[in-house]
Each structure stands twice: as C-alpha cells, then as structure tokens.
Amino acid sequence: MNGPALKLTRRYRFAASHRLHSAELSQAENARLYGKCNHPYGHGHDYILEVTVRGELDPETGVLAPLKELDDLVEAKVLKLFRNRNINMDVPQFRELAPTTENVALVIAQILEAAWRDAFGGRGVSLDRVHIQETERNGFELLLDEVVERKKTARLKEVHA
Amino acid sequence: MYITRKAEFSASHVCRLAGRSDEENHAIYGEAAHAHGHGHNYIVEVTIQGEPDPLTGMIMDLKELKEILDREIVQPMDHRFLNYEVPPFDTVVPTPENVALEIWRRLDRGLAACGTGRLSRVRLHETADLYVDVERGAALRQ
C-alpha cells in the first residue's frame, strides 16, 4: 500500500444567467424539455465552483500548488469569462451549446485542462475534479482521469444534495 | 461501510520559510505568510472504513473515536499557535496540506492501536473555501 493520496479543493463563486434552449428542437419541445429553464429571457444562479487538484507535495514548501497561482489561473481563465455574464450570449463556447450545468462543468474542465500545462506542468500536480453547485439542491461533478485521454475520461455524475 | 465524525479546533499559524525573503514567502503562501500569524476555525472530518460488528451493529464505538480525536488532535491543537506549540510544526510549515497529513499520521497511529475500523480519509477545512483531503490508496477513489 502506497502512502495516502493528497488533494486540495478550492471553492469559488460566480453569478451568471443562462437559458436552456436547443436550436435542434421546436419551441414546444424546448418548453416541454427544459420547463421554466426555457423562459425566453433566461434566469440566473449564484454558482459555486469547486476545483480539486491532486498530486505530490512540494517537500520544501509543503504545498501542492501555491494557492495564489491556482486562484489567478481560475480567475483569469474561468471566473472572468462567466462572472456577471449571460452565459448564452457572452461566453463563446455556448453560442451553439446549451448551457446546462453539465455543459458548464465540462467547458470549465476543458478550459482548465488546456491551461494546466502552462501553469502547473512538470510540478507533479494535476486537475482532479470540477464540481459546480448550481443551487443548493443541484450539484454537478466531473472527475478527470489523468491517465487516459481527457475528453473521454471526463465522467459526468449528477449529485443531488 | 464508512462512518464520518467531525471535530473542530481553533488555532493560529504562519506559513513562512526561514531562508526566504518576504517577497518569496508571499509569492508561495500569500497572506498566510504575514510574520505574526493569524488563525482559523479548523474543521476535521474523519472517515473510518470497516464492517459493522455482527453483535453490536457498529463499525467502531464512536465514543472511542471521539476520545482518539480529542486526545490526538483537539487537546494538543485547540487554541494553540501551531508553529510554536505543536510539533512537528516547529520545523514543518503548517500549510493545510501538512496539517492534514499530520492529523492523518496521528489518527492512523491511534486507530491502529485500538484495532477496529481503519482510517479512510481525513478532510481538513481551513476556511469555508478551502479544504484538503488525505485518502488511503487509489482503491478508495469514489
């Protein structure tokens, strides 16, 4: 048995609005499928984003990753993009894609994965998990397996609080 | 099967490396490097893995777990300045990662001595927006 695994989770918050609507469905089908989430002008949430990293402790400093660097990365790549925005209209990744929280979690995980090598490459720390709490009752969690190819290994799991 | 018990302690700490400049320490630890320290209301969640005893229906006696937590963690750390009063933090920087690992070591030892249940995870909340997990082996993923 190896030594215990170490992970660090940081919690961030952003407010944003969205509207669930699929261009491939009729208006009636959209209304039936998404219910009040399809109301024409959208609605907002105070999203809570948890980012979990795992890896080796730096033996000198005793940190997995300097918090400021993690915070700066998430701020620059994610929070700036979403905070106080209309996700459908302001976030380019959602021009075509319905901003369900599953998709928001996937997009955020992909953004962080794409930026990870520049920020933390070669430092023995990897992205482990993205969790979004859309409301107190709806949580969405994505676990990133570092071994296999990124997109394929993102396993989506809905968590009902 | 798993059971989780929670405990709290309040303590102060400072995260600094002796041989480094103020600037370097702030780059690594941010405001946690302020020289005179600051405090947190730490919350520890301890998860034990085991099978319920067929007679008692319990994985372990929670009273016993409470006593171990109290003896190993709360008594020595509560209302203390970790760097000055709680070894090994006289020489090890009390980052949340290191505090969680030290809690893991103390509990793993304490639980091994009492023979029932097995430490599975230590989750240490330093603030409402930051926690560290120490987990036994990859097999316990999920």
PDB file of C-alpha atoms in Angstrom:
ATOM      1  CA  MET A   1       0.000   0.000   0.000  1.00  0.00           C
ATOM      2  CA  ASN A   2       1.378   3.366  -1.009  1.00  0.00           C
ATOM      3  CA  GLY A   3       1.177   6.418   1.187  1.00  0.00           C
ATOM      4  CA  PRO A   4      -2.099   8.312   1.308  1.00  0.00           C
ATOM      5  CA  ALA A   5      -3.186  10.466  -1.627  1.00  0.00           C
ATOM      6  CA  LEU A   6      -3.376  14.208  -1.164  1.00  0.00           C
ATOM      7  CA  LYS A   7      -5.915  16.573  -2.692  1.00  0.00           C
ATOM      8  CA  LEU A   8      -6.770  20.209  -2.240  1.00  0.00           C
ATOM      9  CA  THR A   9     -10.131  21.751  -3.044  1.00  0.00           C
ATOM     10  CA  ARG A  10     -10.721  25.436  -3.544  1.00  0.00           C
ATOM     11  CA  ARG A  11     -14.196  26.964  -3.722  1.00  0.00           C
ATOM     12  CA  TYR A  12     -15.049  29.924  -5.980  1.00  0.00           C
ATOM     13  CA  ARG A  13     -18.304  31.741  -6.658  1.00  0.00           C
ATOM     14  CA  PHE A  14     -19.757  33.458  -9.684  1.00  0.00           C
ATOM     15  CA  ALA A  15     -23.175  34.819 -10.580  1.00  0.00           C
ATOM     16  CA  ALA A  16     -24.396  34.301 -14.133  1.00  0.00           C
ATOM     17  CA  SER A  17     -27.559  33.875 -16.131  1.00  0.00           C
ATOM     18  CA  HIS A  18     -28.477  31.258 -18.673  1.00  0.00           C
ATOM     19  CA  ARG A  19     -31.337  29.949 -20.742  1.00  0.00           C
ATOM     20  CA  LEU A  20     -31.695  26.308 -21.656  1.00  0.00           C
ATOM     21  CA  HIS A  21     -32.703  26.081 -25.281  1.00  0.00           C
ATOM     22  CA  SER A  22     -31.726  23.716 -28.057  1.00  0.00           C
ATOM     23  CA  ALA A  23     -31.730  25.008 -31.632  1.00  0.00           C
ATOM     24  CA  GLU A  24     -32.457  21.485 -32.808  1.00  0.00           C
ATOM     25  CA  LEU A  25     -35.803  21.305 -31.034  1.00  0.00           C
ATOM     26  CA  SER A  26     -39.063  23.119 -31.721  1.00  0.00           C
ATOM     27  CA  GLN A  27     -40.302  25.800 -29.366  1.00  0.00           C
ATOM     28  CA  ALA A  28     -42.896  23.419 -27.949  1.00  0.00           C
ATOM     29  CA  GLU A  29     -40.301  20.675 -27.443  1.00  0.00           C
ATOM     30  CA  ASN A  30     -37.893  23.113 -25.766  1.00  0.00           C
ATOM     31  CA  ALA A  31     -40.636  24.297 -23.437  1.00  0.00           C
ATOM     32  CA  ARG A  32     -41.554  20.719 -22.578  1.00  0.00           C
ATOM     33  CA  LEU A  33     -37.964  19.559 -22.068  1.00  0.00           C
ATOM     34  CA  TYR A  34     -36.485  22.480 -20.148  1.00  0.00           C
ATOM     35  CA  GLY A  35     -39.625  23.842 -18.464  1.00  0.00           C
ATOM     36  CA  LYS A  36     -39.029  27.142 -16.687  1.00  0.00           C
ATOM     37  CA  CYS A  37     -35.333  27.000 -17.620  1.00  0.00           C
ATOM     38  CA  ASN A  38     -36.524  27.764 -21.176  1.00  0.00           C
ATOM     39  CA  HIS A  39     -38.257  31.054 -20.312  1.00  0.00           C
ATOM     40  CA  PRO A  40     -37.270  33.436 -23.132  1.00  0.00           C
ATOM     41  CA  TYR A  41     -35.077  35.924 -21.266  1.00  0.00           C
ATOM     42  CA  GLY A  42     -33.194  33.437 -19.096  1.00  0.00           C
ATOM     43  CA  HIS A  43     -32.561  33.468 -15.370  1.00  0.00           C
ATOM     44  CA  GLY A  44     -29.557  33.434 -13.056  1.00  0.00           C
ATOM     45  CA  HIS A  45     -27.786  31.480 -10.349  1.00  0.00           C
ATOM     46  CA  ASP A  46     -25.060  32.044  -7.808  1.00  0.00           C
ATOM     47  CA  TYR A  47     -22.868  29.214  -8.954  1.00  0.00           C
ATOM     48  CA  ILE A  48     -20.312  27.675  -6.616  1.00  0.00           C
ATOM     49  CA  LEU A  49     -17.345  26.157  -8.402  1.00  0.00           C
ATOM     50  CA  GLU A  50     -15.044  23.711  -6.639  1.00  0.00           C
ATOM     51  CA  VAL A  51     -11.708  22.902  -8.230  1.00  0.00           C
ATOM     52  CA  THR A  52      -9.789  19.933  -6.817  1.00  0.00           C
ATOM     53  CA  VAL A  53      -6.125  19.295  -7.515  1.00  0.00           C
ATOM     54  CA  ARG A  54      -4.141  16.224  -6.556  1.00  0.00           C
ATOM     55  CA  GLY A  55      -0.525  15.235  -6.577  1.00  0.00           C
ATOM     56  CA  GLU A  56       2.768  15.411  -4.796  1.00  0.00           C
ATOM     57  CA  LEU A  57       3.519  17.807  -2.008  1.00  0.00           C
ATOM     58  CA  ASP A  58       6.465  20.099  -2.659  1.00  0.00           C
ATOM     59  CA  PRO A  59       8.763  18.838   0.105  1.00  0.00           C
ATOM     60  CA  GLU A  60      10.252  22.261   0.786  1.00  0.00           C
ATOM     61  CA  THR A  61       7.177  24.490   0.813  1.00  0.00           C
ATOM     62  CA  GLY A  62       4.599  21.926   1.972  1.00  0.00           C
ATOM     63  CA  VAL A  63       2.075  22.961  -0.689  1.00  0.00           C
ATOM     64  CA  LEU A  64       0.544  21.046  -3.595  1.00  0.00           C
ATOM     65  CA  ALA A  65       0.249  24.230  -5.625  1.00  0.00           C
ATOM     66  CA  PRO A  66       0.622  27.818  -4.428  1.00  0.00           C
ATOM     67  CA  LEU A  67      -2.955  28.980  -3.822  1.00  0.00           C
ATOM     68  CA  LYS A  68      -2.338  32.323  -5.446  1.00  0.00           C
ATOM     69  CA  GLU A  69      -1.309  30.628  -8.669  1.00  0.00           C
ATOM     70  CA  LEU A  70      -4.399  28.416  -8.640  1.00  0.00           C
ATOM     71  CA  ASP A  71      -6.625  31.385  -7.803  1.00  0.00           C
ATOM     72  CA  ASP A  72      -5.038  33.509 -10.534  1.00  0.00           C
ATOM     73  CA  LEU A  73      -5.488  30.747 -13.104  1.00  0.00           C
ATOM     74  CA  VAL A  74      -9.151  30.173 -12.245  1.00  0.00           C
ATOM     75  CA  GLU A  75      -9.787  33.922 -12.138  1.00  0.00           C
ATOM     76  CA  ALA A  76      -8.130  34.613 -15.491  1.00  0.00           C
ATOM     77  CA  LYS A  77      -9.423  31.598 -17.410  1.00  0.00           C
ATOM     78  CA  VAL A  78     -12.826  30.913 -15.864  1.00  0.00           C
ATOM     79  CA  LEU A  79     -14.265  33.476 -13.479  1.00  0.00           C
ATOM     80  CA  LYS A  80     -13.536  36.441 -15.747  1.00  0.00           C
ATOM     81  CA  LEU A  81     -15.372  34.654 -18.538  1.00  0.00           C
ATOM     82  CA  PHE A  82     -18.509  33.798 -16.550  1.00  0.00           C
ATOM     83  CA  ARG A  83     -18.870  36.301 -13.719  1.00  0.00           C
ATOM     84  CA  ASN A  84     -21.954  38.520 -14.070  1.00  0.00           C
ATOM     85  CA  ARG A  85     -22.429  37.343 -17.629  1.00  0.00           C
ATOM     86  CA  ASN A  86     -25.197  35.888 -19.688  1.00  0.00           C
ATOM     87  CA  ILE A  87     -23.654  32.513 -20.481  1.00  0.00           C
ATOM     88  CA  ASN A  88     -25.600  32.027 -23.731  1.00  0.00           C
ATOM     89  CA  MET A  89     -24.697  35.406 -25.134  1.00  0.00           C
ATOM     90  CA  ASP A  90     -21.351  36.260 -23.563  1.00  0.00           C
ATOM     91  CA  VAL A  91     -19.408  33.012 -23.335  1.00  0.00           C
ATOM     92  CA  PRO A  92     -18.277  31.943 -26.820  1.00  0.00           C
ATOM     93  CA  GLN A  93     -18.317  28.220 -26.034  1.00  0.00           C
ATOM     94  CA  PHE A  94     -22.095  28.447 -25.597  1.00  0.00           C
ATOM     95  CA  ARG A  95     -23.033  30.059 -28.891  1.00  0.00           C
ATOM     96  CA  GLU A  96     -24.293  26.658 -30.039  1.00  0.00           C
ATOM     97  CA  LEU A  97     -24.129  24.617 -26.856  1.00  0.00           C
ATOM     98  CA  ALA A  98     -26.971  24.642 -24.311  1.00  0.00           C
ATOM     99  CA  PRO A  99     -25.570  25.985 -21.012  1.00  0.00           C
ATOM    100  CA  THR A 100     -26.812  23.165 -18.841  1.00  0.00           C
ATOM    101  CA  THR A 101     -24.660  22.921 -15.759  1.00  0.00           C
ATOM    102  CA  GLU A 102     -23.320  19.604 -17.084  1.00  0.00           C
ATOM    103  CA  ASN A 103     -22.007  21.525 -20.092  1.00  0.00           C
ATOM    104  CA  VAL A 104     -20.747  24.420 -17.962  1.00  0.00           C
ATOM    105  CA  ALA A 105     -18.772  21.916 -15.849  1.00  0.00           C
ATOM    106  CA  LEU A 106     -17.382  20.254 -18.987  1.00  0.00           C
ATOM    107  CA  VAL A 107     -16.353  23.546 -20.561  1.00  0.00           C
ATOM    108  CA  ILE A 108     -14.698  24.749 -17.346  1.00  0.00           C
ATOM    109  CA  ALA A 109     -12.836  21.435 -17.009  1.00  0.00           C
ATOM    110  CA  GLN A 110     -11.656  21.691 -20.620  1.00  0.00           C
ATOM    111  CA  ILE A 111     -10.533  25.300 -20.166  1.00  0.00           C
ATOM    112  CA  LEU A 112      -8.545  24.391 -17.046  1.00  0.00           C
ATOM    113  CA  GLU A 113      -7.067  21.268 -18.613  1.00  0.00           C
ATOM    114  CA  ALA A 114      -5.952  23.277 -21.655  1.00  0.00           C
ATOM    115  CA  ALA A 115      -4.243  25.859 -19.432  1.00  0.00           C
ATOM    116  CA  TRP A 116      -2.837  23.348 -16.945  1.00  0.00           C
ATOM    117  CA  ARG A 117       0.445  22.507 -18.641  1.00  0.00           C
ATOM    118  CA  ASP A 118       1.489  26.151 -18.872  1.00  0.00           C
ATOM    119  CA  ALA A 119       0.510  26.843 -15.298  1.00  0.00           C
ATOM    120  CA  PHE A 120       1.489  23.671 -13.451  1.00  0.00           C
ATOM    121  CA  GLY A 121       3.250  21.420 -15.983  1.00  0.00           C
ATOM    122  CA  GLY A 122       6.107  19.352 -14.567  1.00  0.00           C
ATOM    123  CA  ARG A 123       5.178  20.157 -10.971  1.00  0.00           C
ATOM    124  CA  GLY A 124       3.527  16.876 -10.047  1.00  0.00           C
ATOM    125  CA  VAL A 125       0.072  18.369  -9.575  1.00  0.00           C
ATOM    126  CA  SER A 126      -2.929  17.622 -11.748  1.00  0.00           C
ATOM    127  CA  LEU A 127      -6.549  18.649 -12.054  1.00  0.00           C
ATOM    128  CA  ASP A 128      -8.694  16.044 -10.299  1.00  0.00           C
ATOM    129  CA  ARG A 129     -12.264  17.285 -10.156  1.00  0.00           C
ATOM    130  CA  VAL A 130     -14.610  20.106 -11.091  1.00  0.00           C
ATOM    131  CA  HIS A 131     -17.788  20.404  -9.080  1.00  0.00           C
ATOM    132  CA  ILE A 132     -20.483  23.002  -9.659  1.00  0.00           C
ATOM    133  CA  GLN A 133     -23.264  23.684  -7.256  1.00  0.00           C
ATOM    134  CA  GLU A 134     -25.912  25.417  -9.378  1.00  0.00           C
ATOM    135  CA  THR A 135     -28.307  25.806  -6.481  1.00  0.00           C
ATOM    136  CA  GLU A 136     -28.217  24.340  -3.001  1.00  0.00           C
ATOM    137  CA  ARG A 137     -30.087  21.366  -4.366  1.00  0.00           C
ATOM    138  CA  ASN A 138     -28.317  20.660  -7.650  1.00  0.00           C
ATOM    139  CA  GLY A 139     -24.665  19.670  -7.809  1.00  0.00           C
ATOM    140  CA  PHE A 140     -22.707  18.502 -10.843  1.00  0.00           C
ATOM    141  CA  GLU A 141     -19.391  16.759 -10.653  1.00  0.00           C
ATOM    142  CA  LEU A 142     -16.751  15.892 -13.181  1.00  0.00           C
ATOM    143  CA  LEU A 143     -13.810  13.637 -12.314  1.00  0.00           C
ATOM    144  CA  LEU A 144     -10.783  13.908 -14.573  1.00  0.00           C
ATOM    145  CA  ASP A 145      -8.751  10.826 -15.033  1.00  0.00           C
ATOM    146  CA  GLU A 146      -5.233  11.858 -15.886  1.00  0.00           C
ATOM    147  CA  VAL A 147      -4.149   8.555 -17.417  1.00  0.00           C
ATOM    148  CA  VAL A 148      -6.480   8.250 -20.387  1.00  0.00           C
ATOM    149  CA  GLU A 149      -7.362  10.843 -22.969  1.00  0.00           C
ATOM    150  CA  ARG A 150      -9.008  13.870 -21.389  1.00  0.00           C
ATOM    151  CA  LYS A 151     -12.344  14.243 -23.016  1.00  0.00           C
ATOM    152  CA  LYS A 152     -13.130  10.563 -22.981  1.00  0.00           C
ATOM    153  CA  THR A 153     -12.349  10.191 -19.335  1.00  0.00           C
ATOM    154  CA  ALA A 154     -14.437  13.034 -18.068  1.00  0.00           C
ATOM    155  CA  ARG A 155     -17.117  11.082 -16.265  1.00  0.00           C
ATOM    156  CA  LEU A 156     -20.213  13.048 -15.516  1.00  0.00           C
ATOM    157  CA  LYS A 157     -22.090  12.357 -12.368  1.00  0.00           C
ATOM    158  CA  GLU A 158     -25.028  14.291 -11.017  1.00  0.00           C
ATOM    159  CA  VAL A 159     -25.152  14.778  -7.282  1.00  0.00           C
ATOM    160  CA  HIS A 160     -28.379  15.662  -5.588  1.00  0.00           C
ATOM    161  CA  ALA A 161     -27.730  17.404  -2.313  1.00  0.00           C
TER     162      ALA A 161
ATOM    163  CA  MET B   1     -19.063   0.838   5.026  1.00  0.00           C
ATOM    164  CA  TYR B   2     -17.879   4.242   6.149  1.00  0.00           C
ATOM    165  CA  ILE B   3     -18.593   6.477   9.097  1.00  0.00           C
ATOM    166  CA  THR B   4     -17.546  10.088   9.384  1.00  0.00           C
ATOM    167  CA  ARG B   5     -17.048  12.035  12.569  1.00  0.00           C
ATOM    168  CA  LYS B   6     -16.392  15.746  12.771  1.00  0.00           C
ATOM    169  CA  ALA B   7     -14.242  17.726  15.206  1.00  0.00           C
ATOM    170  CA  GLU B   8     -13.233  21.356  15.421  1.00  0.00           C
ATOM    171  CA  PHE B   9     -10.275  23.257  16.750  1.00  0.00           C
ATOM    172  CA  SER B  10      -9.208  26.873  16.533  1.00  0.00           C
ATOM    173  CA  ALA B  11      -5.541  27.629  16.144  1.00  0.00           C
ATOM    174  CA  SER B  12      -3.141  30.143  14.717  1.00  0.00           C
ATOM    175  CA  HIS B  13      -0.333  29.537  12.292  1.00  0.00           C
ATOM    176  CA  VAL B  14       2.058  31.262   9.953  1.00  0.00           C
ATOM    177  CA  CYS B  15       3.379  29.873   6.677  1.00  0.00           C
ATOM    178  CA  ARG B  16       6.931  31.018   6.046  1.00  0.00           C
ATOM    179  CA  LEU B  17      10.243  29.514   5.058  1.00  0.00           C
ATOM    180  CA  ALA B  18      13.080  30.782   7.201  1.00  0.00           C
ATOM    181  CA  GLY B  19      15.647  31.134   4.446  1.00  0.00           C
ATOM    182  CA  ARG B  20      13.372  33.089   2.106  1.00  0.00           C
ATOM    183  CA  SER B  21      12.633  36.780   1.692  1.00  0.00           C
ATOM    184  CA  ASP B  22       9.269  38.372   2.480  1.00  0.00           C
ATOM    185  CA  GLU B  23       8.585  38.608  -1.230  1.00  0.00           C
ATOM    186  CA  GLU B  24       9.332  34.972  -1.877  1.00  0.00           C
ATOM    187  CA  ASN B  25       7.218  33.857   1.064  1.00  0.00           C
ATOM    188  CA  HIS B  26       4.282  35.950  -0.112  1.00  0.00           C
ATOM    189  CA  ALA B  27       4.601  34.515  -3.595  1.00  0.00           C
ATOM    190  CA  ILE B  28       4.304  30.997  -2.169  1.00  0.00           C
ATOM    191  CA  TYR B  29       1.894  31.449   0.741  1.00  0.00           C
ATOM    192  CA  GLY B  30       0.119  34.739   0.059  1.00  0.00           C
ATOM    193  CA  GLU B  31      -1.241  36.474   3.158  1.00  0.00           C
ATOM    194  CA  ALA B  32      -0.635  33.318   5.199  1.00  0.00           C
ATOM    195  CA  ALA B  33       2.992  34.476   5.297  1.00  0.00           C
ATOM    196  CA  HIS B  34       2.315  37.547   7.461  1.00  0.00           C
ATOM    197  CA  ALA B  35       5.024  37.252  10.081  1.00  0.00           C
ATOM    198  CA  HIS B  36       2.988  37.311  13.288  1.00  0.00           C
ATOM    199  CA  GLY B  37       0.481  34.705  12.187  1.00  0.00           C
ATOM    200  CA  HIS B  38      -3.299  34.501  12.042  1.00  0.00           C
ATOM    201  CA  GLY B  39      -5.925  31.929  12.961  1.00  0.00           C
ATOM    202  CA  HIS B  40      -8.609  29.614  11.609  1.00  0.00           C
ATOM    203  CA  ASN B  41     -11.557  27.637  12.895  1.00  0.00           C
ATOM    204  CA  TYR B  42     -10.389  24.332  11.510  1.00  0.00           C
ATOM    205  CA  ILE B  43     -12.919  21.563  10.930  1.00  0.00           C
ATOM    206  CA  VAL B  44     -11.732  17.967  10.599  1.00  0.00           C
ATOM    207  CA  GLU B  45     -13.899  15.237   9.115  1.00  0.00           C
ATOM    208  CA  VAL B  46     -12.562  11.781   9.820  1.00  0.00           C
ATOM    209  CA  THR B  47     -13.866   8.832   7.818  1.00  0.00           C
ATOM    210  CA  ILE B  48     -13.442   5.277   9.055  1.00  0.00           C
ATOM    211  CA  GLN B  49     -13.892   2.204   6.907  1.00  0.00           C
ATOM    212  CA  GLY B  50     -14.988  -1.123   8.327  1.00  0.00           C
ATOM    213  CA  GLU B  51     -17.709  -3.719   8.617  1.00  0.00           C
ATOM    214  CA  PRO B  52     -20.287  -3.482  11.366  1.00  0.00           C
ATOM    215  CA  ASP B  53     -19.650  -5.963  14.146  1.00  0.00           C
ATOM    216  CA  PRO B  54     -22.457  -8.577  13.932  1.00  0.00           C
ATOM    217  CA  LEU B  55     -23.085  -8.333  17.649  1.00  0.00           C
ATOM    218  CA  THR B  56     -23.027  -4.563  18.217  1.00  0.00           C
ATOM    219  CA  GLY B  57     -24.031  -3.423  14.719  1.00  0.00           C
ATOM    220  CA  MET B  58     -21.282  -0.810  14.828  1.00  0.00           C
ATOM    221  CA  ILE B  59     -18.083  -0.332  12.796  1.00  0.00           C
ATOM    222  CA  MET B  60     -16.454   1.083  15.874  1.00  0.00           C
ATOM    223  CA  ASP B  61     -17.544   2.649  19.100  1.00  0.00           C
ATOM    224  CA  LEU B  62     -17.983   6.336  18.268  1.00  0.00           C
ATOM    225  CA  LYS B  63     -17.147   7.205  21.858  1.00  0.00           C
ATOM    226  CA  GLU B  64     -13.763   5.666  21.302  1.00  0.00           C
ATOM    227  CA  LEU B  65     -13.275   7.610  18.054  1.00  0.00           C
ATOM    228  CA  LYS B  66     -14.295  10.789  19.849  1.00  0.00           C
ATOM    229  CA  GLU B  67     -11.696  10.100  22.553  1.00  0.00           C
ATOM    230  CA  ILE B  68      -8.955   9.439  19.997  1.00  0.00           C
ATOM    231  CA  LEU B  69      -9.827  12.648  18.120  1.00  0.00           C
ATOM    232  CA  ASP B  70      -9.836  14.550  21.364  1.00  0.00           C
ATOM    233  CA  ARG B  71      -6.551  13.105  22.598  1.00  0.00           C
ATOM    234  CA  GLU B  72      -4.618  13.214  19.321  1.00  0.00           C
ATOM    235  CA  ILE B  73      -5.979  16.378  17.682  1.00  0.00           C
ATOM    236  CA  VAL B  74      -8.230  18.668  19.675  1.00  0.00           C
ATOM    237  CA  GLN B  75      -6.369  18.696  23.006  1.00  0.00           C
ATOM    238  CA  PRO B  76      -2.931  19.315  21.507  1.00  0.00           C
ATOM    239  CA  MET B  77      -4.032  21.782  18.793  1.00  0.00           C
ATOM    240  CA  ASP B  78      -7.039  23.731  20.045  1.00  0.00           C
ATOM    241  CA  HIS B  79      -6.249  27.341  20.973  1.00  0.00           C
ATOM    242  CA  ARG B  80      -2.574  26.891  20.187  1.00  0.00           C
ATOM    243  CA  PHE B  81      -0.149  28.579  17.853  1.00  0.00           C
ATOM    244  CA  LEU B  82       0.791  25.588  15.711  1.00  0.00           C
ATOM    245  CA  ASN B  83       4.291  26.783  14.820  1.00  0.00           C
ATOM    246  CA  TYR B  84       5.307  27.435  18.421  1.00  0.00           C
ATOM    247  CA  GLU B  85       3.345  24.884  20.397  1.00  0.00           C
ATOM    248  CA  VAL B  86       2.577  21.811  18.285  1.00  0.00           C
ATOM    249  CA  PRO B  87       5.435  19.700  16.938  1.00  0.00           C
ATOM    250  CA  PRO B  88       6.355  18.987  14.164  1.00  0.00           C
ATOM    251  CA  PHE B  89       5.249  22.476  13.096  1.00  0.00           C
ATOM    252  CA  ASP B  90       8.293  23.998  14.746  1.00  0.00           C
ATOM    253  CA  THR B  91      10.173  22.698  11.703  1.00  0.00           C
ATOM    254  CA  VAL B  92       7.403  21.760   9.218  1.00  0.00           C
ATOM    255  CA  VAL B  93       5.420  24.614   7.627  1.00  0.00           C
ATOM    256  CA  PRO B  94       1.797  24.262   8.852  1.00  0.00           C
ATOM    257  CA  THR B  95       0.179  24.562   5.436  1.00  0.00           C
ATOM    258  CA  PRO B  96      -3.285  22.994   5.344  1.00  0.00           C
ATOM    259  CA  GLU B  97      -1.696  20.119   3.407  1.00  0.00           C
ATOM    260  CA  ASN B  98       0.854  19.474   6.144  1.00  0.00           C
ATOM    261  CA  VAL B  99      -1.680  19.896   8.967  1.00  0.00           C
ATOM    262  CA  ALA B 100      -3.990  17.376   7.251  1.00  0.00           C
ATOM    263  CA  LEU B 101      -1.086  14.924   6.807  1.00  0.00           C
ATOM    264  CA  GLU B 102      -0.073  15.288  10.462  1.00  0.00           C
ATOM    265  CA  ILE B 103      -3.685  14.643  11.528  1.00  0.00           C
ATOM    266  CA  TRP B 104      -3.696  11.566   9.280  1.00  0.00           C
ATOM    267  CA  ARG B 105      -0.492  10.238  10.908  1.00  0.00           C
ATOM    268  CA  ARG B 106      -1.741  10.807  14.444  1.00  0.00           C
ATOM    269  CA  LEU B 107      -5.124   9.179  13.809  1.00  0.00           C
ATOM    270  CA  ASP B 108      -3.729   6.286  11.796  1.00  0.00           C
ATOM    271  CA  ARG B 109      -1.490   5.504  14.761  1.00  0.00           C
ATOM    272  CA  GLY B 110      -4.239   5.994  17.325  1.00  0.00           C
ATOM    273  CA  LEU B 111      -6.745   3.880  15.412  1.00  0.00           C
ATOM    274  CA  ALA B 112      -4.262   1.088  14.697  1.00  0.00           C
ATOM    275  CA  ALA B 113      -3.737   0.805  18.443  1.00  0.00           C
ATOM    276  CA  CYS B 114      -7.448   0.361  19.138  1.00  0.00           C
ATOM    277  CA  GLY B 115      -7.828  -2.327  16.469  1.00  0.00           C
ATOM    278  CA  THR B 116     -11.251  -1.664  14.974  1.00  0.00           C
ATOM    279  CA  GLY B 117     -12.062   0.253  11.827  1.00  0.00           C
ATOM    280  CA  ARG B 118      -9.459   1.680   9.538  1.00  0.00           C
ATOM    281  CA  LEU B 119      -8.765   5.285   8.690  1.00  0.00           C
ATOM    282  CA  SER B 120     -10.021   6.003   5.176  1.00  0.00           C
ATOM    283  CA  ARG B 121      -9.972   9.758   4.799  1.00  0.00           C
ATOM    284  CA  VAL B 122      -9.102  12.934   6.660  1.00  0.00           C
ATOM    285  CA  ARG B 123     -10.707  16.102   5.319  1.00  0.00           C
ATOM    286  CA  LEU B 124      -9.432  19.310   6.868  1.00  0.00           C
ATOM    287  CA  HIS B 125     -11.365  22.513   6.215  1.00  0.00           C
ATOM    288  CA  GLU B 126      -9.159  25.525   6.788  1.00  0.00           C
ATOM    289  CA  THR B 127     -11.820  28.013   5.684  1.00  0.00           C
ATOM    290  CA  ALA B 128     -15.250  27.682   4.064  1.00  0.00           C
ATOM    291  CA  ASP B 129     -13.492  27.938   0.692  1.00  0.00           C
ATOM    292  CA  LEU B 130     -10.540  25.613   1.167  1.00  0.00           C
ATOM    293  CA  TYR B 131     -10.182  22.010   2.234  1.00  0.00           C
ATOM    294  CA  VAL B 132      -7.584  19.277   1.920  1.00  0.00           C
ATOM    295  CA  ASP B 133      -8.225  15.526   1.671  1.00  0.00           C
ATOM    296  CA  VAL B 134      -5.825  12.800   2.673  1.00  0.00           C
ATOM    297  CA  GLU B 135      -7.090   9.458   1.379  1.00  0.00           C
ATOM    298  CA  ARG B 136      -5.870   5.937   1.731  1.00  0.00           C
ATOM    299  CA  GLY B 137      -4.669   4.478  -1.595  1.00  0.00           C
ATOM    300  CA  ALA B 138      -6.197   4.807  -5.026  1.00  0.00           C
ATOM    301  CA  ALA B 139      -8.585   1.896  -4.380  1.00  0.00           C
ATOM    302  CA  LEU B 140     -10.737   4.198  -2.290  1.00  0.00           C
ATOM    303  CA  ARG B 141     -11.285   6.644  -5.128  1.00  0.00           C
ATOM    304  CA  GLN B 142     -15.047   7.374  -5.321  1.00  0.00           C
TER     305      GLN B 142
END
